[in-house]
Amino acid sequence: MGSSEQYQPLLLGLDSHSRIPDLSSAVIEEFLEQSPVAVRWWPRLVAWESRLLWILSGSSILVSVFNYMLSFVTLMFCGHLSALELAGASIASVGIQGLAYGIMLGMASAVQTVCGQAYGAKHLSAMGIICQRAIVLHLGAAVLLTFLYWFSGPILVAMGQSESIAEQGQIFARGLIPQLYAFAINCPQQRFLQAQNIVNPLAYMSIGVFLVHTLLTWVVVYVVDYGLIGAALTLSFSWYLLVITNGIYILVSPNCKETWTGFSWKAFHGIWPYFKLTIASAIMLCLEIWYSQGLVLISGLLSDPTIALDSISICMNYLNWDMQFMLGLAAAASVRVSNELGAGHPKVAKFSVFVVNGTSILISIVFSAIVLIFKVGLSKLFTSDSEVIEAVSNLTPLLAISVFLNGIQPILSGVAIGSGWQAIVAYVNLSCYYIIGLPIACVLGFKTSMGVAGIWWGMVIGVFLQTVTLIVLTARTNWDAEVENASERLRTSANVERLLLVEDDV
């Protein structure tokens, strides 16, 4: 361990807040290896990590929120058509689009893991190959999912939804088929850019597309009166705008000149190890995303399905809005952890985990208070139906609890993605959500008088158990071993050694 004299330049840097941004991760790693670190240095270390975290998370949150707001705004316009059309659009958005959303996002988390660790390890040229490999696998998944979208009506009826709701849901789902392919390309694009800390351009593009989408949806739904199908096709079009703008940036930006070296057949070499990580990633996030969406689906089986679906869908939309904020923070945490593990800095990676979790808990307390204070006003944005407004107001205490838990759970999942623990977390999600939470939701929702509230209680219990499990898992992590795991993952999933040999030959 070094003496105070050895660390004098660092100590001076920590004393001078203006010099904190100049400190490198390598220097902070060396300093954290002192045991113990004096208490007076922790506020300065937190300031150093918080700066890096918010540079990433500020824009990542904007990207996540505004991309989600594309669907959010679409459902708001659908809700003012009629309660039936809102129920149909909601059930298609949750049961059909949500299924694809879970698969695509889950697969994309593998890009987040491997590209983030490759960037930290300075294997820059491998990142473009990983992105291309991911797009190939995503498009393959999109082809298979197309059948689900096209035959969504009979599927929804088979799941117990009413004929009228399923009919409206099928209209909406078929209009989203083009969006499926845009999403398959955009997910790897975004993770590729985020892994190399390129987040501000992503935010600008997302905000711009959102503004265009809002105007177009208003014109299509109200001015030319194309209804549900028009709203869905407009949503699909907006996602293609994201693909085009992100793609142009990757091709022409000097920031990507080392990581994107053009299209290459190398993307098809060594695809199996990466595919295995992709499958684990997809299962992990699918089990997580489908859990809340499955609860919305079973709420359609209650005695008054229209009111039940509308109320839980409105609450779920606000929960998802909060989730998008936290997913932006989680994406930043994932990038920070994966970059530091790839660079061989276990102490900094561990410190980053503590800082991001403390930050997210404080934010969630504020969001929970907002939900409780404005519970009636929030429901009126979606509907003018008094019964639905009352039902939503009755659910807001449970919504506030869920919002608070969302301040911890997504962040820990982001850490898991950055560390490459997808397979382990998949088992955790299966146990907590489907073996425990879902049966409780069904019993409370259908065997008691609690109804929708009982279904939501089941969700809360499952999320709470999963959160506690991830806390234990993170607390017991050997971060030095995770550095070795990251190096091995790059050798297999990213096929880095082979790519570097090819570059040397060239």
Short mmCIF file of C-alpha atoms in Angstrom, two decimals:
data_model
loop_
_atom_site.label_atom_id
_atom_site.label_comp_id
_atom_site.label_asym_id
_atom_site.label_seq_id
_atom_site.Cartn_x
_atom_site.Cartn_y
_atom_site.Cartn_z
CA MET A 1 0.00 0.00 0.00
CA GLY A 2 1.23 3.50 -0.80
CA SER A 3 2.05 6.17 1.73
CA SER A 4 0.49 9.64 1.93
CA GLU A 5 3.55 11.06 0.14
CA GLN A 6 3.05 8.69 -2.80
CA TYR A 7 -0.54 9.84 -3.23
CA GLN A 8 0.13 13.57 -2.67
CA PRO A 9 -0.77 14.58 -6.27
CA LEU A 10 -4.05 12.71 -5.99
CA LEU A 11 -4.82 14.15 -2.58
CA LEU A 12 -4.25 17.65 -3.90
CA GLY A 13 -6.58 16.85 -6.79
CA LEU A 14 -9.27 15.70 -4.41
CA ASP A 15 -8.81 18.84 -2.32
CA SER A 16 -9.32 21.01 -5.39
CA HIS A 17 -12.79 20.43 -6.81
CA SER A 18 -11.76 22.08 -10.06
CA ARG A 19 -9.25 19.29 -10.66
CA ILE A 20 -11.57 16.40 -9.90
CA PRO A 21 -12.59 15.93 -13.57
CA ASP A 22 -8.91 15.53 -14.50
CA LEU A 23 -8.46 12.43 -12.36
CA SER A 24 -8.40 9.15 -14.28
CA SER A 25 -10.01 5.85 -13.29
CA ALA A 26 -6.55 4.31 -13.00
CA VAL A 27 -5.51 6.91 -10.42
CA ILE A 28 -8.74 6.51 -8.44
CA GLU A 29 -8.33 2.70 -8.55
CA GLU A 30 -4.84 3.03 -7.10
CA PHE A 31 -6.08 5.37 -4.39
CA LEU A 32 -8.98 3.08 -3.42
CA GLU A 33 -6.54 0.24 -2.90
CA GLN A 34 -5.39 2.03 0.27
CA SER A 35 -7.04 0.41 3.26
CA PRO A 36 -8.87 2.12 4.77
CA VAL A 37 -9.53 5.31 2.80
CA ALA A 38 -9.91 8.27 5.17
CA VAL A 39 -13.51 9.49 5.61
CA ARG A 40 -12.63 13.02 4.49
CA TRP A 41 -11.91 11.79 0.95
CA TRP A 42 -15.26 10.07 0.36
CA PRO A 43 -17.29 13.23 -0.50
CA ARG A 44 -14.70 14.12 -3.15
CA LEU A 45 -14.66 10.57 -4.52
CA VAL A 46 -18.47 10.61 -4.67
CA ALA A 47 -18.31 13.92 -6.54
CA TRP A 48 -15.85 12.41 -9.05
CA GLU A 49 -18.03 9.34 -9.68
CA SER A 50 -21.28 11.34 -9.71
CA ARG A 51 -19.90 13.62 -12.40
CA LEU A 52 -19.09 10.66 -14.66
CA LEU A 53 -22.41 9.01 -13.85
CA TRP A 54 -24.51 12.07 -14.68
CA ILE A 55 -22.60 12.82 -17.86
CA LEU A 56 -23.77 9.39 -18.99
CA SER A 57 -27.10 9.09 -17.22
CA GLY A 58 -28.44 12.58 -17.93
CA SER A 59 -28.52 11.96 -21.66
CA SER A 60 -29.27 8.22 -21.25
CA ILE A 61 -32.37 9.11 -19.22
CA LEU A 62 -33.50 11.52 -21.95
CA VAL A 63 -32.99 8.81 -24.58
CA SER A 64 -34.89 6.20 -22.56
CA VAL A 65 -37.74 8.55 -21.58
CA PHE A 66 -38.29 10.11 -24.99
CA ASN A 67 -38.14 6.77 -26.80
CA TYR A 68 -40.73 5.42 -24.39
CA MET A 69 -42.80 8.58 -24.81
CA LEU A 70 -43.33 7.62 -28.45
CA SER A 71 -45.61 4.78 -27.30
CA PHE A 72 -46.89 6.80 -24.35
CA VAL A 73 -48.15 9.64 -26.57
CA THR A 74 -49.64 7.17 -29.04
CA LEU A 75 -51.70 5.55 -26.26
CA MET A 76 -52.78 8.96 -24.98
CA PHE A 77 -54.23 9.80 -28.41
CA CYS A 78 -55.86 6.35 -28.62
CA GLY A 79 -57.42 6.87 -25.18
CA HIS A 80 -59.32 9.91 -26.42
CA LEU A 81 -60.85 7.88 -29.27
CA SER A 82 -62.83 5.60 -26.90
CA ALA A 83 -62.40 3.38 -23.85
CA LEU A 84 -62.62 0.28 -26.07
CA GLU A 85 -59.91 1.47 -28.46
CA LEU A 86 -57.67 2.40 -25.51
CA ALA A 87 -58.19 -1.11 -24.08
CA GLY A 88 -57.37 -2.68 -27.47
CA ALA A 89 -54.27 -0.55 -28.01
CA SER A 90 -53.15 -1.14 -24.41
CA ILE A 91 -53.55 -4.93 -24.61
CA ALA A 92 -51.67 -5.02 -27.93
CA SER A 93 -49.00 -2.70 -26.60
CA VAL A 94 -48.54 -4.83 -23.49
CA GLY A 95 -49.26 -8.35 -24.69
CA ILE A 96 -47.84 -8.23 -28.21
CA GLN A 97 -45.51 -5.25 -28.56
CA GLY A 98 -44.31 -5.80 -24.99
CA LEU A 99 -43.31 -9.37 -25.82
CA ALA A 100 -41.09 -8.18 -28.67
CA TYR A 101 -39.86 -5.27 -26.57
CA GLY A 102 -38.68 -7.67 -23.87
CA ILE A 103 -36.91 -9.96 -26.34
CA MET A 104 -35.18 -7.13 -28.24
CA LEU A 105 -34.10 -5.23 -25.13
CA GLY A 106 -32.91 -8.44 -23.52
CA MET A 107 -30.83 -9.39 -26.56
CA ALA A 108 -29.44 -5.85 -26.73
CA SER A 109 -28.14 -6.05 -23.17
CA ALA A 110 -25.49 -8.45 -24.49
CA VAL A 111 -24.26 -5.59 -26.71
CA GLN A 112 -24.14 -3.43 -23.59
CA THR A 113 -22.04 -6.01 -21.74
CA VAL A 114 -19.52 -6.97 -24.44
CA CYS A 115 -19.17 -3.58 -26.14
CA GLY A 116 -18.82 -1.84 -22.78
CA GLN A 117 -16.07 -4.20 -21.66
CA ALA A 118 -14.37 -4.04 -25.08
CA TYR A 119 -14.34 -0.24 -24.88
CA GLY A 120 -12.84 -0.34 -21.38
CA ALA A 121 -10.17 -2.80 -22.60
CA LYS A 122 -9.45 -0.55 -25.67
CA HIS A 123 -10.45 -3.26 -28.18
CA LEU A 124 -12.24 -0.58 -30.20
CA SER A 125 -12.40 -2.25 -33.61
CA ALA A 126 -14.21 -5.25 -32.11
CA MET A 127 -17.17 -3.06 -31.13
CA GLY A 128 -18.45 -2.49 -34.68
CA ILE A 129 -18.33 -6.24 -35.37
CA ILE A 130 -20.28 -6.91 -32.16
CA CYS A 131 -22.92 -4.36 -33.17
CA GLN A 132 -23.33 -5.93 -36.63
CA ARG A 133 -23.53 -9.39 -35.11
CA ALA A 134 -26.28 -8.19 -32.79
CA ILE A 135 -28.29 -6.61 -35.63
CA VAL A 136 -28.19 -9.91 -37.56
CA LEU A 137 -29.54 -11.83 -34.55
CA HIS A 138 -32.16 -9.14 -33.79
CA LEU A 139 -33.50 -9.18 -37.35
CA GLY A 140 -33.76 -12.97 -37.20
CA ALA A 141 -35.84 -12.65 -34.04
CA ALA A 142 -38.01 -9.98 -35.73
CA VAL A 143 -38.89 -12.34 -38.57
CA LEU A 144 -40.14 -14.95 -36.09
CA LEU A 145 -42.08 -12.38 -34.06
CA THR A 146 -43.89 -11.06 -37.15
CA PHE A 147 -46.26 -14.05 -37.02
CA LEU A 148 -47.18 -13.16 -33.44
CA TYR A 149 -48.12 -9.63 -34.50
CA TRP A 150 -50.15 -10.72 -37.53
CA PHE A 151 -52.19 -13.34 -35.67
CA SER A 152 -52.47 -11.27 -32.48
CA GLY A 153 -56.31 -11.27 -32.50
CA PRO A 154 -56.78 -15.04 -32.11
CA ILE A 155 -53.87 -15.14 -29.68
CA LEU A 156 -55.45 -12.49 -27.44
CA VAL A 157 -58.79 -14.33 -27.55
CA ALA A 158 -57.04 -17.59 -26.62
CA MET A 159 -55.51 -15.75 -23.67
CA GLY A 160 -59.01 -14.91 -22.43
CA GLN A 161 -59.52 -11.39 -23.81
CA SER A 162 -62.95 -10.40 -25.12
CA GLU A 163 -63.62 -10.47 -28.87
CA SER A 164 -64.11 -6.71 -29.08
CA ILE A 165 -60.87 -5.87 -27.25
CA ALA A 166 -58.90 -8.50 -29.20
CA GLU A 167 -60.22 -7.11 -32.51
CA GLN A 168 -59.02 -3.60 -31.70
CA GLY A 169 -55.75 -5.02 -30.39
CA GLN A 170 -55.11 -6.85 -33.68
CA ILE A 171 -55.65 -3.67 -35.70
CA PHE A 172 -53.09 -1.87 -33.56
CA ALA A 173 -50.58 -4.76 -33.54
CA ARG A 174 -50.56 -5.18 -37.32
CA GLY A 175 -49.76 -1.50 -37.71
CA LEU A 176 -46.72 -2.06 -35.47
CA ILE A 177 -45.11 -4.77 -37.63
CA PRO A 178 -42.80 -2.27 -39.41
CA GLN A 179 -41.75 -0.93 -36.00
CA LEU A 180 -40.57 -4.41 -35.02
CA TYR A 181 -37.80 -4.34 -37.65
CA ALA A 182 -36.82 -0.77 -36.83
CA PHE A 183 -36.54 -1.74 -33.17
CA ALA A 184 -34.36 -4.73 -34.12
CA ILE A 185 -31.80 -2.37 -35.66
CA ASN A 186 -32.08 0.52 -33.22
CA CYS A 187 -31.50 -1.49 -30.02
CA PRO A 188 -27.92 -2.54 -30.99
CA GLN A 189 -27.24 0.93 -32.44
CA GLN A 190 -28.06 2.65 -29.16
CA ARG A 191 -26.10 0.20 -27.00
CA PHE A 192 -23.11 0.48 -29.36
CA LEU A 193 -23.04 4.27 -28.94
CA GLN A 194 -23.74 4.23 -25.21
CA ALA A 195 -20.91 1.76 -24.57
CA GLN A 196 -18.41 4.34 -25.87
CA ASN A 197 -20.01 7.15 -23.83
CA ILE A 198 -21.67 8.78 -26.85
CA VAL A 199 -24.96 9.82 -25.27
CA ASN A 200 -25.60 13.52 -25.98
CA PRO A 201 -26.15 13.00 -29.75
CA LEU A 202 -28.53 10.14 -28.95
CA ALA A 203 -30.53 12.44 -26.68
CA TYR A 204 -30.80 15.17 -29.32
CA MET A 205 -32.01 12.67 -31.91
CA SER A 206 -34.57 11.11 -29.54
CA ILE A 207 -36.03 14.50 -28.57
CA GLY A 208 -36.24 15.57 -32.21
CA VAL A 209 -38.02 12.38 -33.29
CA PHE A 210 -40.42 12.64 -30.33
CA LEU A 211 -41.48 16.16 -31.34
CA VAL A 212 -42.05 15.05 -34.94
CA HIS A 213 -43.97 11.99 -33.73
CA THR A 214 -46.32 14.01 -31.51
CA LEU A 215 -47.24 16.34 -34.37
CA LEU A 216 -47.68 13.49 -36.86
CA THR A 217 -49.86 11.46 -34.47
CA TRP A 218 -52.13 14.44 -33.87
CA VAL A 219 -52.51 14.95 -37.63
CA VAL A 220 -53.10 11.26 -38.38
CA VAL A 221 -55.55 10.56 -35.52
CA TYR A 222 -57.51 13.80 -35.36
CA VAL A 223 -57.08 15.67 -38.64
CA VAL A 224 -57.26 12.84 -41.19
CA ASP A 225 -59.09 10.49 -38.78
CA TYR A 226 -57.15 7.26 -39.43
CA GLY A 227 -57.83 5.96 -35.91
CA LEU A 228 -55.94 3.05 -34.38
CA ILE A 229 -54.19 1.85 -37.53
CA GLY A 230 -53.00 5.38 -38.28
CA ALA A 231 -51.62 5.78 -34.75
CA ALA A 232 -49.75 2.46 -34.99
CA LEU A 233 -48.26 3.19 -38.42
CA THR A 234 -47.13 6.62 -37.25
CA LEU A 235 -45.36 4.99 -34.30
CA SER A 236 -43.62 2.59 -36.71
CA PHE A 237 -42.54 5.49 -38.93
CA SER A 238 -41.06 7.38 -35.97
CA TRP A 239 -38.89 4.39 -35.02
CA TYR A 240 -37.48 4.34 -38.56
CA LEU A 241 -36.54 7.99 -38.12
CA LEU A 242 -34.53 6.93 -35.07
CA VAL A 243 -32.81 4.15 -37.04
CA ILE A 244 -31.89 6.50 -39.89
CA THR A 245 -30.58 9.32 -37.68
CA ASN A 246 -28.58 6.94 -35.43
CA GLY A 247 -27.19 5.14 -38.49
CA ILE A 248 -26.06 8.36 -40.19
CA TYR A 249 -24.30 9.43 -37.00
CA ILE A 250 -22.43 6.10 -36.72
CA LEU A 251 -21.33 6.24 -40.36
CA VAL A 252 -20.16 9.87 -40.52
CA SER A 253 -19.19 10.88 -36.98
CA PRO A 254 -15.45 11.07 -36.21
CA ASN A 255 -16.32 9.79 -32.72
CA CYS A 256 -17.03 6.37 -34.25
CA LYS A 257 -14.12 6.16 -36.70
CA GLU A 258 -12.18 3.69 -34.53
CA THR A 259 -15.16 1.62 -33.39
CA TRP A 260 -17.05 1.45 -36.71
CA THR A 261 -14.77 0.33 -39.55
CA GLY A 262 -17.52 -0.60 -41.99
CA PHE A 263 -19.68 -3.62 -42.67
CA SER A 264 -17.79 -6.90 -42.47
CA TRP A 265 -18.35 -10.65 -42.86
CA LYS A 266 -16.42 -11.02 -39.60
CA ALA A 267 -19.76 -10.48 -37.85
CA PHE A 268 -20.70 -14.05 -38.83
CA HIS A 269 -17.48 -15.59 -37.44
CA GLY A 270 -17.58 -16.87 -33.86
CA ILE A 271 -21.26 -15.99 -33.58
CA TRP A 272 -22.15 -18.96 -31.33
CA PRO A 273 -20.47 -17.78 -28.06
CA TYR A 274 -22.06 -14.36 -28.48
CA PHE A 275 -25.42 -15.97 -29.30
CA LYS A 276 -25.34 -17.86 -25.98
CA LEU A 277 -24.83 -14.60 -24.06
CA THR A 278 -27.61 -13.03 -26.13
CA ILE A 279 -30.02 -15.82 -25.19
CA ALA A 280 -29.20 -15.47 -21.49
CA SER A 281 -29.64 -11.70 -21.77
CA ALA A 282 -32.99 -12.06 -23.55
CA ILE A 283 -34.31 -14.53 -20.97
CA MET A 284 -33.23 -12.30 -18.09
CA LEU A 285 -34.98 -9.15 -19.30
CA CYS A 286 -37.95 -10.97 -20.85
CA LEU A 287 -38.80 -12.58 -17.53
CA GLU A 288 -38.58 -9.13 -15.95
CA ILE A 289 -40.56 -7.16 -18.54
CA TRP A 290 -43.18 -9.85 -19.18
CA TYR A 291 -43.95 -10.11 -15.48
CA SER A 292 -45.60 -6.69 -15.21
CA GLN A 293 -47.11 -7.04 -18.68
CA GLY A 294 -48.53 -10.47 -17.82
CA LEU A 295 -50.30 -8.94 -14.85
CA VAL A 296 -51.94 -6.42 -17.17
CA LEU A 297 -53.10 -9.30 -19.37
CA ILE A 298 -54.66 -11.26 -16.53
CA SER A 299 -56.44 -8.12 -15.33
CA GLY A 300 -58.41 -8.38 -18.58
CA LEU A 301 -59.92 -11.60 -17.19
CA LEU A 302 -61.60 -9.83 -14.25
CA SER A 303 -65.37 -9.29 -14.10
CA ASP A 304 -65.23 -5.76 -15.60
CA PRO A 305 -62.33 -6.08 -18.06
CA THR A 306 -62.60 -2.66 -19.72
CA ILE A 307 -62.36 -0.66 -16.46
CA ALA A 308 -59.76 -3.07 -15.05
CA LEU A 309 -57.60 -2.92 -18.18
CA ASP A 310 -57.87 0.85 -18.51
CA SER A 311 -57.02 1.55 -14.85
CA ILE A 312 -54.09 -0.86 -14.58
CA SER A 313 -52.80 0.17 -18.03
CA ILE A 314 -52.79 3.85 -17.05
CA CYS A 315 -50.95 3.09 -13.82
CA MET A 316 -48.57 0.76 -15.66
CA ASN A 317 -47.83 3.49 -18.18
CA TYR A 318 -46.76 5.82 -15.39
CA LEU A 319 -44.76 3.04 -13.78
CA ASN A 320 -43.14 2.39 -17.15
CA TRP A 321 -42.42 6.11 -17.52
CA ASP A 322 -40.62 6.02 -14.18
CA MET A 323 -38.95 2.79 -15.28
CA GLN A 324 -37.60 4.52 -18.38
CA PHE A 325 -36.01 7.19 -16.18
CA MET A 326 -34.42 4.52 -14.03
CA LEU A 327 -33.41 2.46 -17.08
CA GLY A 328 -31.49 5.50 -18.30
CA LEU A 329 -29.70 5.59 -14.96
CA ALA A 330 -29.24 1.81 -15.13
CA ALA A 331 -27.77 2.09 -18.63
CA ALA A 332 -25.23 4.57 -17.32
CA ALA A 333 -24.44 2.25 -14.39
CA SER A 334 -24.02 -0.65 -16.81
CA VAL A 335 -21.62 1.36 -18.99
CA ARG A 336 -19.63 2.55 -15.97
CA VAL A 337 -19.31 -0.97 -14.51
CA SER A 338 -18.52 -2.68 -17.83
CA ASN A 339 -15.97 -0.01 -18.81
CA GLU A 340 -14.17 -0.27 -15.46
CA LEU A 341 -14.19 -4.08 -15.44
CA GLY A 342 -12.84 -4.12 -18.99
CA ALA A 343 -10.13 -1.66 -17.96
CA GLY A 344 -9.22 -3.83 -14.94
CA HIS A 345 -10.47 -1.48 -12.20
CA PRO A 346 -12.51 -3.60 -9.73
CA LYS A 347 -12.46 -1.03 -6.90
CA VAL A 348 -13.82 1.75 -9.11
CA ALA A 349 -16.51 -0.59 -10.48
CA LYS A 350 -17.64 -1.45 -6.95
CA PHE A 351 -17.61 2.21 -5.90
CA SER A 352 -19.72 3.13 -8.94
CA VAL A 353 -22.36 0.60 -7.86
CA PHE A 354 -22.71 2.26 -4.44
CA VAL A 355 -22.96 5.78 -5.86
CA VAL A 356 -25.58 4.98 -8.49
CA ASN A 357 -27.79 3.07 -6.03
CA GLY A 358 -27.74 5.90 -3.49
CA THR A 359 -28.62 8.39 -6.23
CA SER A 360 -31.52 6.33 -7.57
CA ILE A 361 -33.10 5.82 -4.14
CA LEU A 362 -33.21 9.58 -3.51
CA ILE A 363 -34.82 10.18 -6.91
CA SER A 364 -37.44 7.47 -6.31
CA ILE A 365 -38.55 9.04 -3.05
CA VAL A 366 -39.33 12.25 -4.96
CA PHE A 367 -41.19 10.37 -7.72
CA SER A 368 -43.29 8.43 -5.19
CA ALA A 369 -44.36 11.68 -3.56
CA ILE A 370 -45.38 13.12 -6.95
CA VAL A 371 -47.57 10.08 -7.68
CA LEU A 372 -49.41 10.43 -4.36
CA ILE A 373 -49.90 14.19 -4.66
CA PHE A 374 -51.16 14.30 -8.26
CA LYS A 375 -53.04 10.98 -8.42
CA VAL A 376 -56.27 12.39 -9.95
CA GLY A 377 -54.57 14.72 -12.41
CA LEU A 378 -52.38 11.93 -13.77
CA SER A 379 -55.38 9.78 -14.70
CA LYS A 380 -57.16 12.67 -16.46
CA LEU A 381 -54.35 12.87 -19.00
CA PHE A 382 -55.52 9.50 -20.33
CA THR A 383 -59.28 9.50 -19.89
CA SER A 384 -62.33 11.52 -18.94
CA ASP A 385 -64.25 8.43 -17.76
CA SER A 386 -65.12 8.98 -14.06
CA GLU A 387 -65.08 5.25 -13.25
CA VAL A 388 -61.59 4.82 -14.68
CA ILE A 389 -60.35 7.95 -12.88
CA GLU A 390 -61.63 6.58 -9.55
CA ALA A 391 -60.09 3.16 -10.21
CA VAL A 392 -56.72 4.73 -11.02
CA SER A 393 -56.85 6.88 -7.86
CA ASN A 394 -57.45 3.75 -5.76
CA LEU A 395 -54.34 2.12 -7.22
CA THR A 396 -51.95 5.05 -6.69
CA PRO A 397 -50.69 3.97 -3.22
CA LEU A 398 -49.54 0.68 -4.77
CA LEU A 399 -48.12 2.61 -7.73
CA ALA A 400 -46.08 4.76 -5.30
CA ILE A 401 -44.65 1.61 -3.64
CA SER A 402 -43.72 0.21 -7.06
CA VAL A 403 -42.07 3.50 -8.04
CA PHE A 404 -39.89 3.36 -4.92
CA LEU A 405 -38.82 -0.24 -5.63
CA ASN A 406 -37.99 0.85 -9.17
CA GLY A 407 -35.35 3.08 -7.65
CA ILE A 408 -33.32 0.03 -6.70
CA GLN A 409 -34.26 -2.96 -8.88
CA PRO A 410 -33.44 -1.62 -12.40
CA ILE A 411 -30.13 -0.21 -11.20
CA LEU A 412 -29.07 -3.57 -9.81
CA SER A 413 -30.16 -5.18 -13.09
CA GLY A 414 -28.00 -2.62 -14.93
CA VAL A 415 -25.04 -3.60 -12.75
CA ALA A 416 -25.77 -7.25 -13.55
CA ILE A 417 -25.76 -6.48 -17.30
CA GLY A 418 -22.50 -4.54 -17.03
CA SER A 419 -20.97 -7.47 -15.15
CA GLY A 420 -22.37 -10.17 -17.45
CA TRP A 421 -24.50 -11.93 -14.82
CA GLN A 422 -27.50 -12.36 -17.12
CA ALA A 423 -27.80 -16.13 -16.69
CA ILE A 424 -27.79 -15.92 -12.87
CA VAL A 425 -30.35 -13.12 -12.78
CA ALA A 426 -32.59 -15.07 -15.17
CA TYR A 427 -32.96 -17.78 -12.50
CA VAL A 428 -33.62 -15.12 -9.85
CA ASN A 429 -36.35 -13.54 -12.00
CA LEU A 430 -37.97 -16.90 -12.73
CA SER A 431 -38.16 -17.78 -9.04
CA CYS A 432 -39.25 -14.43 -7.60
CA TYR A 433 -41.65 -13.40 -10.35
CA TYR A 434 -43.24 -16.54 -11.72
CA ILE A 435 -42.96 -19.10 -8.92
CA ILE A 436 -43.88 -16.64 -6.13
CA GLY A 437 -45.23 -13.29 -7.39
CA LEU A 438 -47.57 -14.39 -10.19
CA PRO A 439 -49.44 -17.09 -8.18
CA ILE A 440 -49.94 -14.59 -5.34
CA ALA A 441 -51.30 -12.06 -7.84
CA CYS A 442 -53.77 -14.58 -9.23
CA VAL A 443 -54.99 -15.67 -5.79
CA LEU A 444 -55.42 -12.10 -4.51
CA GLY A 445 -56.97 -10.88 -7.77
CA PHE A 446 -59.46 -13.69 -8.45
CA LYS A 447 -60.06 -15.43 -5.11
CA THR A 448 -60.55 -12.30 -2.99
CA SER A 449 -62.46 -9.06 -3.42
CA MET A 450 -59.25 -7.10 -4.04
CA GLY A 451 -59.47 -7.39 -7.85
CA VAL A 452 -56.92 -5.21 -9.69
CA ALA A 453 -55.30 -4.17 -6.39
CA GLY A 454 -54.67 -7.84 -5.56
CA ILE A 455 -52.98 -8.38 -8.91
CA TRP A 456 -50.76 -5.36 -8.27
CA TRP A 457 -49.88 -6.60 -4.76
CA GLY A 458 -48.59 -9.80 -6.35
CA MET A 459 -46.34 -7.73 -8.61
CA VAL A 460 -45.02 -5.71 -5.67
CA ILE A 461 -44.17 -8.85 -3.68
CA GLY A 462 -42.30 -10.39 -6.62
CA VAL A 463 -40.30 -7.23 -7.32
CA PHE A 464 -39.45 -6.85 -3.61
CA LEU A 465 -38.07 -10.41 -3.39
CA GLN A 466 -36.08 -9.98 -6.61
CA THR A 467 -34.63 -6.70 -5.33
CA VAL A 468 -33.53 -8.24 -2.03
CA THR A 469 -31.90 -11.14 -3.90
CA LEU A 470 -29.97 -8.78 -6.21
CA ILE A 471 -28.80 -6.73 -3.23
CA VAL A 472 -27.37 -9.89 -1.63
CA LEU A 473 -25.81 -10.98 -4.92
CA THR A 474 -24.16 -7.58 -5.48
CA ALA A 475 -22.95 -7.30 -1.87
CA ARG A 476 -21.22 -10.70 -2.08
CA THR A 477 -19.53 -10.04 -5.43
CA ASN A 478 -15.78 -10.54 -5.76
CA TRP A 479 -14.95 -7.64 -8.08
CA ASP A 480 -11.38 -8.81 -8.70
CA ALA A 481 -12.79 -12.07 -10.05
CA GLU A 482 -15.23 -10.09 -12.21
CA VAL A 483 -12.28 -8.42 -13.95
CA GLU A 484 -10.98 -11.86 -14.93
CA ASN A 485 -14.46 -12.89 -16.06
CA ALA A 486 -14.69 -9.79 -18.25
CA SER A 487 -11.39 -10.62 -19.92
CA GLU A 488 -12.53 -14.18 -20.61
CA ARG A 489 -15.88 -12.95 -21.96
CA LEU A 490 -14.10 -10.73 -24.47
CA ARG A 491 -12.00 -13.67 -25.65
CA THR A 492 -15.09 -15.80 -26.27
CA SER A 493 -18.22 -13.73 -26.89
CA ALA A 494 -16.48 -10.90 -28.75
CA ASN A 495 -13.89 -13.18 -30.39
CA VAL A 496 -11.38 -10.40 -29.72
CA GLU A 497 -8.19 -12.40 -30.19
CA ARG A 498 -9.22 -13.51 -33.66
CA LEU A 499 -10.20 -9.98 -34.66
CA LEU A 500 -6.91 -8.57 -33.46
CA LEU A 501 -4.96 -11.22 -35.40
CA VAL A 502 -6.86 -10.31 -38.55
CA GLU A 503 -6.03 -6.63 -38.01
CA ASP A 504 -2.34 -7.43 -37.50
CA ASP A 505 -2.28 -9.39 -40.77
CA VAL A 506 -3.83 -6.46 -42.60
#
